[in-house]
Coordinates of C-alpha atoms and ligand atoms in Angstrom, one line a residue:
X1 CA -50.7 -36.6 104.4
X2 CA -51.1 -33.6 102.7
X3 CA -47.8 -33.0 100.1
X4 CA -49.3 -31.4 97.1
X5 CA -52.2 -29.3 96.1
X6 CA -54.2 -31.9 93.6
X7 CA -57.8 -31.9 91.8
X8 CA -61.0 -33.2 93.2
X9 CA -61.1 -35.7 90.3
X10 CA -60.1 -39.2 91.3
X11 CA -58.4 -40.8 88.1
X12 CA -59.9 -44.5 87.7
X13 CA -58.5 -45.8 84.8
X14 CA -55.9 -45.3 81.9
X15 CA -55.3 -46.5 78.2
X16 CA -52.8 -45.4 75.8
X17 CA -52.7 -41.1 75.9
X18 CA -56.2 -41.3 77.1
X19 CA -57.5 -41.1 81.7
X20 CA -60.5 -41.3 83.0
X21 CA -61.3 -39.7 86.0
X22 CA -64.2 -40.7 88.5
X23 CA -66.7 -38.4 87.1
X24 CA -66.4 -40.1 83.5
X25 CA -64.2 -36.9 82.1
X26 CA -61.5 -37.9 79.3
X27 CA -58.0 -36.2 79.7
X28 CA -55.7 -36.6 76.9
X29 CA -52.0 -37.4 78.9
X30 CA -49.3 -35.4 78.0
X31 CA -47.9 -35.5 81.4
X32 CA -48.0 -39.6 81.9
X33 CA -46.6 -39.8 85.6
X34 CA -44.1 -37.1 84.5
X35 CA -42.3 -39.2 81.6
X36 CA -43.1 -42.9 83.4
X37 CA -45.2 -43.9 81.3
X38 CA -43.0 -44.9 77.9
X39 CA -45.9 -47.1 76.0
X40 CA -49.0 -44.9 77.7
X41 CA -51.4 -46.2 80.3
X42 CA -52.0 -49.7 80.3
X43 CA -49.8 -51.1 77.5
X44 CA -51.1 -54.8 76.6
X45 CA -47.8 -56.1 76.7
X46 CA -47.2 -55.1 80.0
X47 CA -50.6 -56.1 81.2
X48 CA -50.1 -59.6 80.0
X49 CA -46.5 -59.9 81.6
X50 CA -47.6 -58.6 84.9
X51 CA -50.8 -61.4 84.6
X52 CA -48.1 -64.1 83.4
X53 CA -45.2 -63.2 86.3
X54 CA -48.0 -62.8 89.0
X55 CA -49.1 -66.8 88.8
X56 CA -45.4 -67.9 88.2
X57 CA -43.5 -65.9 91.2
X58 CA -43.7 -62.2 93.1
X59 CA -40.5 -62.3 95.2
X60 CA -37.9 -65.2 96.3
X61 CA -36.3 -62.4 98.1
X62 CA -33.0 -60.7 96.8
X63 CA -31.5 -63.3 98.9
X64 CA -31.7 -65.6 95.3
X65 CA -31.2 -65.2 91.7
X66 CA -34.3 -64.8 89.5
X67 CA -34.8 -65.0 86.0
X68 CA -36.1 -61.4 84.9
X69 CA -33.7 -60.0 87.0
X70 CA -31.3 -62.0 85.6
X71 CA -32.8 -61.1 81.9
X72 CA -33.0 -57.3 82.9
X73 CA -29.9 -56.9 83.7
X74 CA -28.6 -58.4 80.7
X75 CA -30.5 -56.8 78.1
X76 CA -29.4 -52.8 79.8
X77 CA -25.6 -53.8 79.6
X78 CA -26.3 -55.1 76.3
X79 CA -27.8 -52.1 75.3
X80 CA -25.2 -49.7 76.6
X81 CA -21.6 -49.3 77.5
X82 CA -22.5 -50.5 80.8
X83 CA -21.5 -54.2 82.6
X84 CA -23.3 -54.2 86.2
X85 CA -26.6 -53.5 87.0
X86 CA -28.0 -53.1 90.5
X87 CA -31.9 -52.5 90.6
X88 CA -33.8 -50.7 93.3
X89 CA -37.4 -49.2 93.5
X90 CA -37.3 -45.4 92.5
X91 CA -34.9 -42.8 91.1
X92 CA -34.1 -41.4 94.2
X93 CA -32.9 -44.7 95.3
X94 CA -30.9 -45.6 92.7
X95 CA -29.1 -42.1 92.5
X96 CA -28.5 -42.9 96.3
X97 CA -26.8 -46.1 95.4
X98 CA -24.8 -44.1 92.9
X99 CA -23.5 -41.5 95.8
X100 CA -22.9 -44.7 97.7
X101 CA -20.4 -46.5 95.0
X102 CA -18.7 -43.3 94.3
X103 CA -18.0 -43.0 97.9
X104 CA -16.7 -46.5 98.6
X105 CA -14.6 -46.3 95.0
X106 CA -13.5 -43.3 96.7
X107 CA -12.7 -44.3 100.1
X108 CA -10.6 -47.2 98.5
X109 CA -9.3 -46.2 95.0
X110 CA -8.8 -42.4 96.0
X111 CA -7.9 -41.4 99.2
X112 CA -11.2 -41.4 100.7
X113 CA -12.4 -38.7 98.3
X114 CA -15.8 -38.1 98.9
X115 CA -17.5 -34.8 97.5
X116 CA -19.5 -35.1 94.4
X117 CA -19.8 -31.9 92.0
X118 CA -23.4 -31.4 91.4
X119 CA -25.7 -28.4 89.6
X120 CA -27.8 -25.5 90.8
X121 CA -31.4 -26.5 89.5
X122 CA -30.6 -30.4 89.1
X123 CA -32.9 -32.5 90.3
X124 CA -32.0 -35.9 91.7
X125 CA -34.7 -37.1 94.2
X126 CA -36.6 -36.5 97.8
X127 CA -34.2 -38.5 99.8
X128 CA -32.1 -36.6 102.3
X129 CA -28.8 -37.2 100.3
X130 CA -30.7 -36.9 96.9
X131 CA -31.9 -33.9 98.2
X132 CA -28.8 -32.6 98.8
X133 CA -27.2 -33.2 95.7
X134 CA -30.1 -31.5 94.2
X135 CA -30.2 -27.6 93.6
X136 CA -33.5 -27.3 93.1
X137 CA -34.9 -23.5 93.7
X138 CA -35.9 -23.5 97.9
X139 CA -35.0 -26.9 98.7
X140 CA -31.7 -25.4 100.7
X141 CA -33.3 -24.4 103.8
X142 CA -34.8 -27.8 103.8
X143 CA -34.6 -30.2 106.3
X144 CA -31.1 -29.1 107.9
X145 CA -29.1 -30.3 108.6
X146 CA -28.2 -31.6 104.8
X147 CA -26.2 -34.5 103.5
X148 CA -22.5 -33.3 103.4
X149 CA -20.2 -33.5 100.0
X150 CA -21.7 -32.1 97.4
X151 CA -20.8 -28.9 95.6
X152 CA -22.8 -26.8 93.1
X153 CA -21.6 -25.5 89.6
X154 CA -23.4 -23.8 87.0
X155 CA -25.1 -26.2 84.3
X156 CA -23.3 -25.8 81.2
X157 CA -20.2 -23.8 82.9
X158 CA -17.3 -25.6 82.3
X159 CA -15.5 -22.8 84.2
X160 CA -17.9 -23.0 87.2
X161 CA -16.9 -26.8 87.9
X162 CA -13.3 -26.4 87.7
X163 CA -12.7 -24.2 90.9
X164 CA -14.8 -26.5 92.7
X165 CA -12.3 -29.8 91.8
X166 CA -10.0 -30.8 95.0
X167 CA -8.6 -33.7 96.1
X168 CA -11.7 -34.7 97.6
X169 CA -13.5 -34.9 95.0
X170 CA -14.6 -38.3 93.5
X171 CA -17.5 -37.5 91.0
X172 CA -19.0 -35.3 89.1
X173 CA -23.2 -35.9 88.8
X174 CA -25.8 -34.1 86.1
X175 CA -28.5 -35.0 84.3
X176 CA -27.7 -35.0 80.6
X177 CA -30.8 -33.1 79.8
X178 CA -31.9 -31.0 83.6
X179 CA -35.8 -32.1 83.7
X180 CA -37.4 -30.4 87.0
X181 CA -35.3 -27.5 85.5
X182 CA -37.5 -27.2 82.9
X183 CA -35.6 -29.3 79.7
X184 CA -32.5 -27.3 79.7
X185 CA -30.1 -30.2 77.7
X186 CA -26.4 -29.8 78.4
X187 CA -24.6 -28.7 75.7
X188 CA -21.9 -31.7 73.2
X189 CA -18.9 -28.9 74.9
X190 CA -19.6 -29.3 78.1
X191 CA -20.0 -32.7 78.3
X192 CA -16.9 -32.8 76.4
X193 CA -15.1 -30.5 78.8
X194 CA -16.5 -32.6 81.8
X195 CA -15.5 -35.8 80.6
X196 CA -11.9 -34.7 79.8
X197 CA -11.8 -32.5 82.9
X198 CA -13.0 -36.2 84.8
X199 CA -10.3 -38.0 83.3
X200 CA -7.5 -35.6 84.2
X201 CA -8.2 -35.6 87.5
X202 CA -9.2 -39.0 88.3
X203 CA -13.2 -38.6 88.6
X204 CA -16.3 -40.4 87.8
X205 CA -18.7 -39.3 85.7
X206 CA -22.3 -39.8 86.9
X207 CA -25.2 -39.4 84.5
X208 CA -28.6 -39.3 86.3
X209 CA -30.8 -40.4 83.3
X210 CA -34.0 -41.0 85.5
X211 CA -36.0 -39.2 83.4
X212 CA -33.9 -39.0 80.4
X213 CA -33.6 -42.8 79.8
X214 CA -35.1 -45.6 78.3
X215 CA -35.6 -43.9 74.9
X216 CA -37.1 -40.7 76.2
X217 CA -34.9 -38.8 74.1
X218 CA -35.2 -40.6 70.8
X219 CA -31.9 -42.7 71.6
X220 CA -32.5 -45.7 74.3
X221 CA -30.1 -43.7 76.7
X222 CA -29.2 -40.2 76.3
X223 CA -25.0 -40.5 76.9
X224 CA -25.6 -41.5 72.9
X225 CA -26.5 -38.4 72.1
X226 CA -23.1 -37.1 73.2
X227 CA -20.6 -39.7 72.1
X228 CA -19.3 -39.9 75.7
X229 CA -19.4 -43.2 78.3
X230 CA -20.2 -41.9 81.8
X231 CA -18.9 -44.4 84.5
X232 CA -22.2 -44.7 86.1
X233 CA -26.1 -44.0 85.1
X234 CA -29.0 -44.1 86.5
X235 CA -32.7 -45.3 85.0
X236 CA -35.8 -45.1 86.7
X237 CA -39.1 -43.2 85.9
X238 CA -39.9 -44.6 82.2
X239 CA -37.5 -48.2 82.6
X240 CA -41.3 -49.5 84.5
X241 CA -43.7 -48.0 82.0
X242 CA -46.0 -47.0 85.2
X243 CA -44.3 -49.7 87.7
X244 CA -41.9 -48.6 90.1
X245 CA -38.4 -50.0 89.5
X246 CA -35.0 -48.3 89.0
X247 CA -31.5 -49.1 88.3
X248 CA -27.8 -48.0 89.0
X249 CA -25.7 -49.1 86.0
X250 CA -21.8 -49.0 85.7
X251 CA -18.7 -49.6 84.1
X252 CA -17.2 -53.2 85.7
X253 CA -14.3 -51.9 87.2
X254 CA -16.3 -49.0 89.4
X255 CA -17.9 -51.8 91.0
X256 CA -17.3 -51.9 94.4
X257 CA -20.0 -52.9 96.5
X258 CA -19.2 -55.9 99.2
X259 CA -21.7 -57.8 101.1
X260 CA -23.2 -55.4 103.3
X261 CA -22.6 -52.5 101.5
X262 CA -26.0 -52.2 98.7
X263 CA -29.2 -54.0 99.4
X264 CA -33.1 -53.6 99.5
X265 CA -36.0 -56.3 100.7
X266 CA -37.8 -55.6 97.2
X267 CA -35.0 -54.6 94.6
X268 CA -35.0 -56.4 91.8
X269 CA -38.1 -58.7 92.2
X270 CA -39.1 -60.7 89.5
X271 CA -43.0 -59.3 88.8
X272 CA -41.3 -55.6 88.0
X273 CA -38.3 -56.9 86.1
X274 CA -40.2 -58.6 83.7
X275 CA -42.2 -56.1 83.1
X276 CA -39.4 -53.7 82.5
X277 CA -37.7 -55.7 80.1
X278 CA -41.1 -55.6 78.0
X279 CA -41.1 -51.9 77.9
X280 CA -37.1 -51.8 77.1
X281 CA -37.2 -54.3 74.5
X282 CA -40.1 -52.0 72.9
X283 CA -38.6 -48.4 73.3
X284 CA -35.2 -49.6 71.8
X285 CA -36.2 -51.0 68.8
X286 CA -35.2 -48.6 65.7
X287 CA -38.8 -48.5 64.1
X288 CA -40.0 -47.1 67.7
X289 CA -37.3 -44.9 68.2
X290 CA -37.2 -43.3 64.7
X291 CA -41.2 -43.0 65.2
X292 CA -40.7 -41.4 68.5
X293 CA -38.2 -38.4 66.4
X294 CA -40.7 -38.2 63.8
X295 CA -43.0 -36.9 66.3
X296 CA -40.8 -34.9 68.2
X297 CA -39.9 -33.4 64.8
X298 CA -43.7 -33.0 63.8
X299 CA -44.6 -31.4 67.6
X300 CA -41.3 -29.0 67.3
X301 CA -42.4 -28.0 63.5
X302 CA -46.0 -27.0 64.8
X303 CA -44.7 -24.7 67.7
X304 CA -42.4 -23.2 65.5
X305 CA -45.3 -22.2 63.0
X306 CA -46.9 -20.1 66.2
X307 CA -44.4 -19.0 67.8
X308 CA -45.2 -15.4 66.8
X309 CA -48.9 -16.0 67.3
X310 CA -48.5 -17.0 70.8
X311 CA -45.4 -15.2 71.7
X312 CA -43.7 -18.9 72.4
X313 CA -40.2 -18.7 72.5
X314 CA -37.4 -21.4 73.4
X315 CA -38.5 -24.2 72.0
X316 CA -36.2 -27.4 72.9
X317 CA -35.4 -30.8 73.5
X318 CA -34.7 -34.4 72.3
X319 CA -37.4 -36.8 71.6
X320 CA -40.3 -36.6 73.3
X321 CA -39.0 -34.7 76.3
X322 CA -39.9 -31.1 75.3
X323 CA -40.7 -27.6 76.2
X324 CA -40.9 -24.4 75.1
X325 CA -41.9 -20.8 77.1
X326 CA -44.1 -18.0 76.9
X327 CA -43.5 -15.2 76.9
X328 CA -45.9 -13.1 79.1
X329 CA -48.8 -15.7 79.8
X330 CA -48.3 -17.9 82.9
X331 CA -47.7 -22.0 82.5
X332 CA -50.2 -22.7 85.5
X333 CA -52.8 -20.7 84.4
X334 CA -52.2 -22.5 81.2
X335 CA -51.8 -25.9 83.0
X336 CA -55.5 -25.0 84.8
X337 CA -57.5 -24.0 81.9
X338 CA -56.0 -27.2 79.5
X339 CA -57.0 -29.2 82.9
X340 CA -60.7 -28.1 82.5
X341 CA -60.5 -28.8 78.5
X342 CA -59.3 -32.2 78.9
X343 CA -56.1 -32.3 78.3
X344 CA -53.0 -33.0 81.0
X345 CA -50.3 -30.5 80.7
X346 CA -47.2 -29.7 82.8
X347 CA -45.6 -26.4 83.6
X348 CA -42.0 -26.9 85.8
X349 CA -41.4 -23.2 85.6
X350 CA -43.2 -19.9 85.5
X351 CA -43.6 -19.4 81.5
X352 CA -42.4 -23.1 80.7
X353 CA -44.5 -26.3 79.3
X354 CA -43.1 -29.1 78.9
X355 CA -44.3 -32.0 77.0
X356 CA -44.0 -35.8 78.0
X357 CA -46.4 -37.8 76.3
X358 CA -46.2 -41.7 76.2
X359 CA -43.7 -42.9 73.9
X360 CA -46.1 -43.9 71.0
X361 CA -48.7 -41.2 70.9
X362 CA -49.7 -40.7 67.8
X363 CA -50.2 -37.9 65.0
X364 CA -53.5 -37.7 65.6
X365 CA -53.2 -37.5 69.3
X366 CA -50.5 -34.6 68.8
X367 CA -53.3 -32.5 66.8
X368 CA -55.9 -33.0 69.4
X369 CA -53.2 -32.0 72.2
X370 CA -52.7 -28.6 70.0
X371 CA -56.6 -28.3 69.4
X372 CA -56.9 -27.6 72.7
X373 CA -53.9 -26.0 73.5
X374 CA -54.1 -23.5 70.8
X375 CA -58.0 -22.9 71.9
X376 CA -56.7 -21.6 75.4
X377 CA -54.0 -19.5 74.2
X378 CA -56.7 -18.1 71.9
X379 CA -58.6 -17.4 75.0
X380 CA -55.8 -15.7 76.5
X381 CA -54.5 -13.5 73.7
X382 CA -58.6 -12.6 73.5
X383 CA -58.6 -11.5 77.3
Ligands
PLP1 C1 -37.9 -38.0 88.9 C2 -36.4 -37.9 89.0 C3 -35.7 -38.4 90.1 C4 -36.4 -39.1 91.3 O1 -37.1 -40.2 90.9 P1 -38.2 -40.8 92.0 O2 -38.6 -42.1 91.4 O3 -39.2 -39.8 92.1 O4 -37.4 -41.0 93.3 C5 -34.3 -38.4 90.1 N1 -33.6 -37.8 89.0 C6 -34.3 -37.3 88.0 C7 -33.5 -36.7 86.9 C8 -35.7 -37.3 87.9 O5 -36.3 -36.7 86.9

């Protein structure tokens, strides 16, 4: 079916920052399944895992325990201030699951509170309810009649979310850093303010870190950044390195699910568990993350040093989930002629790149990436 305008070129294979496409071309990645791939195309470790878990077992059902589930599980709680893990097979599904346990906390701890406070331009998935608590540009007109219960503030508008607080409200859900939105991160106050504002009034705090998790941001999940425990995150997109698995993680005593309730024929199979823990175990070491900051620092410096050359402006982010704007030139036709070049760029917004490259691309790799970039931009300032 047709659901997006793509390229001719079929991409056959992957390694590291580096695709091939059909025709033999070489793209240098800086897009990597839109921050999925955390150790590049192809890692060795995760090759070898998926080999290994293939020959031993694929899926006992979630009817059983399995050991990399099991192992998973463990390791994300151990990593964060999180005891329950429930996996499932995309972001979209596990922000579902979140709705879900917000609504049955709600339904038994809170007067069957149900509306969740979300945010004009967050983006949480292509589900029907994900869609719904998203407020992405156009997407309201979509497929009506929507999920009901969820209400829209203003990203880092403490005052915005306030009026919108009743007694039916049970949670209040954001990315910590808005990724579709084009990187906009949430600022330490309004977290604050939400977190207080949460407590006050008896309401969960839902962090969607899909994108922002699993040491995209220089920290293994981005709550770190901000001192403050949400009751409930998400993971999905870089947590498989490239294979689909997700996760809804929370606090033990928001954990509500009976049987019945929560459930999936593939969630939490053994063959993409184990190869999840591989790529956690990797992206939360300290050596990795302080080499994924040096980068980020090294990338940042660079665009600051032509900002006035290129008339760049707004350069942000954590780790290596980045962007910056122009100011007159448009991202696609940036996108396009980087395409052509070789190199695999993405552009969320009119004037905005942003830049998602596997979690251990290296220096070199950065200086090719701006070779090329700066050689369009050239082009452009030239016409
Ligand atoms: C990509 C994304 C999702 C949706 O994940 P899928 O795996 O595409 O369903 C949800 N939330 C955020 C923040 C995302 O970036």
């Amino acid at each position: 079916m047709y659901i997006t305008p793509r390229p001719e070129n079929i991409m056959v294979r992957g390694e590291g920052s580096w695709l091939w496409d059909n025709q033999g071309k070489k793209y240098l990645d800086f897009i990597q399944g839109w921050a999925v791939n955390s150790l590049g195309h192809c890692h060795p470790k995760m090759v070898e895992t998926l080999s290994n878990q293939s020959h031993n077992l694929l899926n006992p059902s979630p009817a059983f325990f399995n050991q990399p589930s099991i192992d998973l599980a463990k390791l994300i709680c151990d990593l964060s201030c999180f005891d329950k893990v429930f996996f499932s097979n995309s972001g979209a599904e596990a922000n579902e699951g979140a709705i879900k346990l917000a609504r049955k906390w709600g339904a038994l701890h809170k007067e069957n509170a149900f509306e969740i406070i979300t945010f004009h331009h967050g983006f949480h998935g292509r589900t029907l309810a994900t869609m719904s608590a998203s407020g992405k540009e156009g997407w309201d007109q979509l497929f009506e009649p929507k999920v009901d219960g969820f209400k829209k503030a203003t990203f880092n508008d403490i005052d915005s979310v306030k009026p919108l607080i009743s007694n039916q409200t049970v949670a209040i859900m954001l990315e910590p850093i808005q990724g579709e939105a084009g990187v906009i991160p949430a600022t330490d106050n309004f977290i604050k303010d939400l977190k207080k504002l949460c407590q006050e009034n008896n309401i969960l705090l839902i962090f969607d870190e899909v994108q922002t998790g699993t040491g995209r941001t220089g920290k293994t999940f981005a709550y770190e950044h901000f001192n403050v425990e949400p009751d409930i995150m998400t993971l999905g997109k870089g947590l498989g390195g490239g294979i689909p698995i997700s996760a809804l993680v929370a606090k033990g005593h928001i954990c509500c699910f009976e049987p019945g309730d929560q459930g999936g024929t593939y969630n939490g199979n053994p063959l993409v568990c184990a190869v999840a823990k591989v790529v956690l175990e990797e992206v939360s070491k300290k050596s990795f993350q302080n080499q994924v900051n040096e980068i980020s620092s090294y990338i940042k410096n660079k665009l600051d040093t032509v900002k006035e050359k290129y008339a760049i402006h707004n350069i942000r982010g954590k780790g290596l989930l980045l962007a910056f704007d122009f100011q007159e030139i448009n991202s696609k036709d940036v996108v396009n002629s980087c395409f052509e070049k070789g190199l695999l760029l993405n552009g969320p917004r009119e004037k905005s790149i942003r830049l998602v490259p596997a979690l251990n691309v290296n220096q070199t790799e950065v200086d090719e990436m701006f070779e090329i970039l700066f050689r369009v931009l050239d082009q452009f300032k030239a016409n």
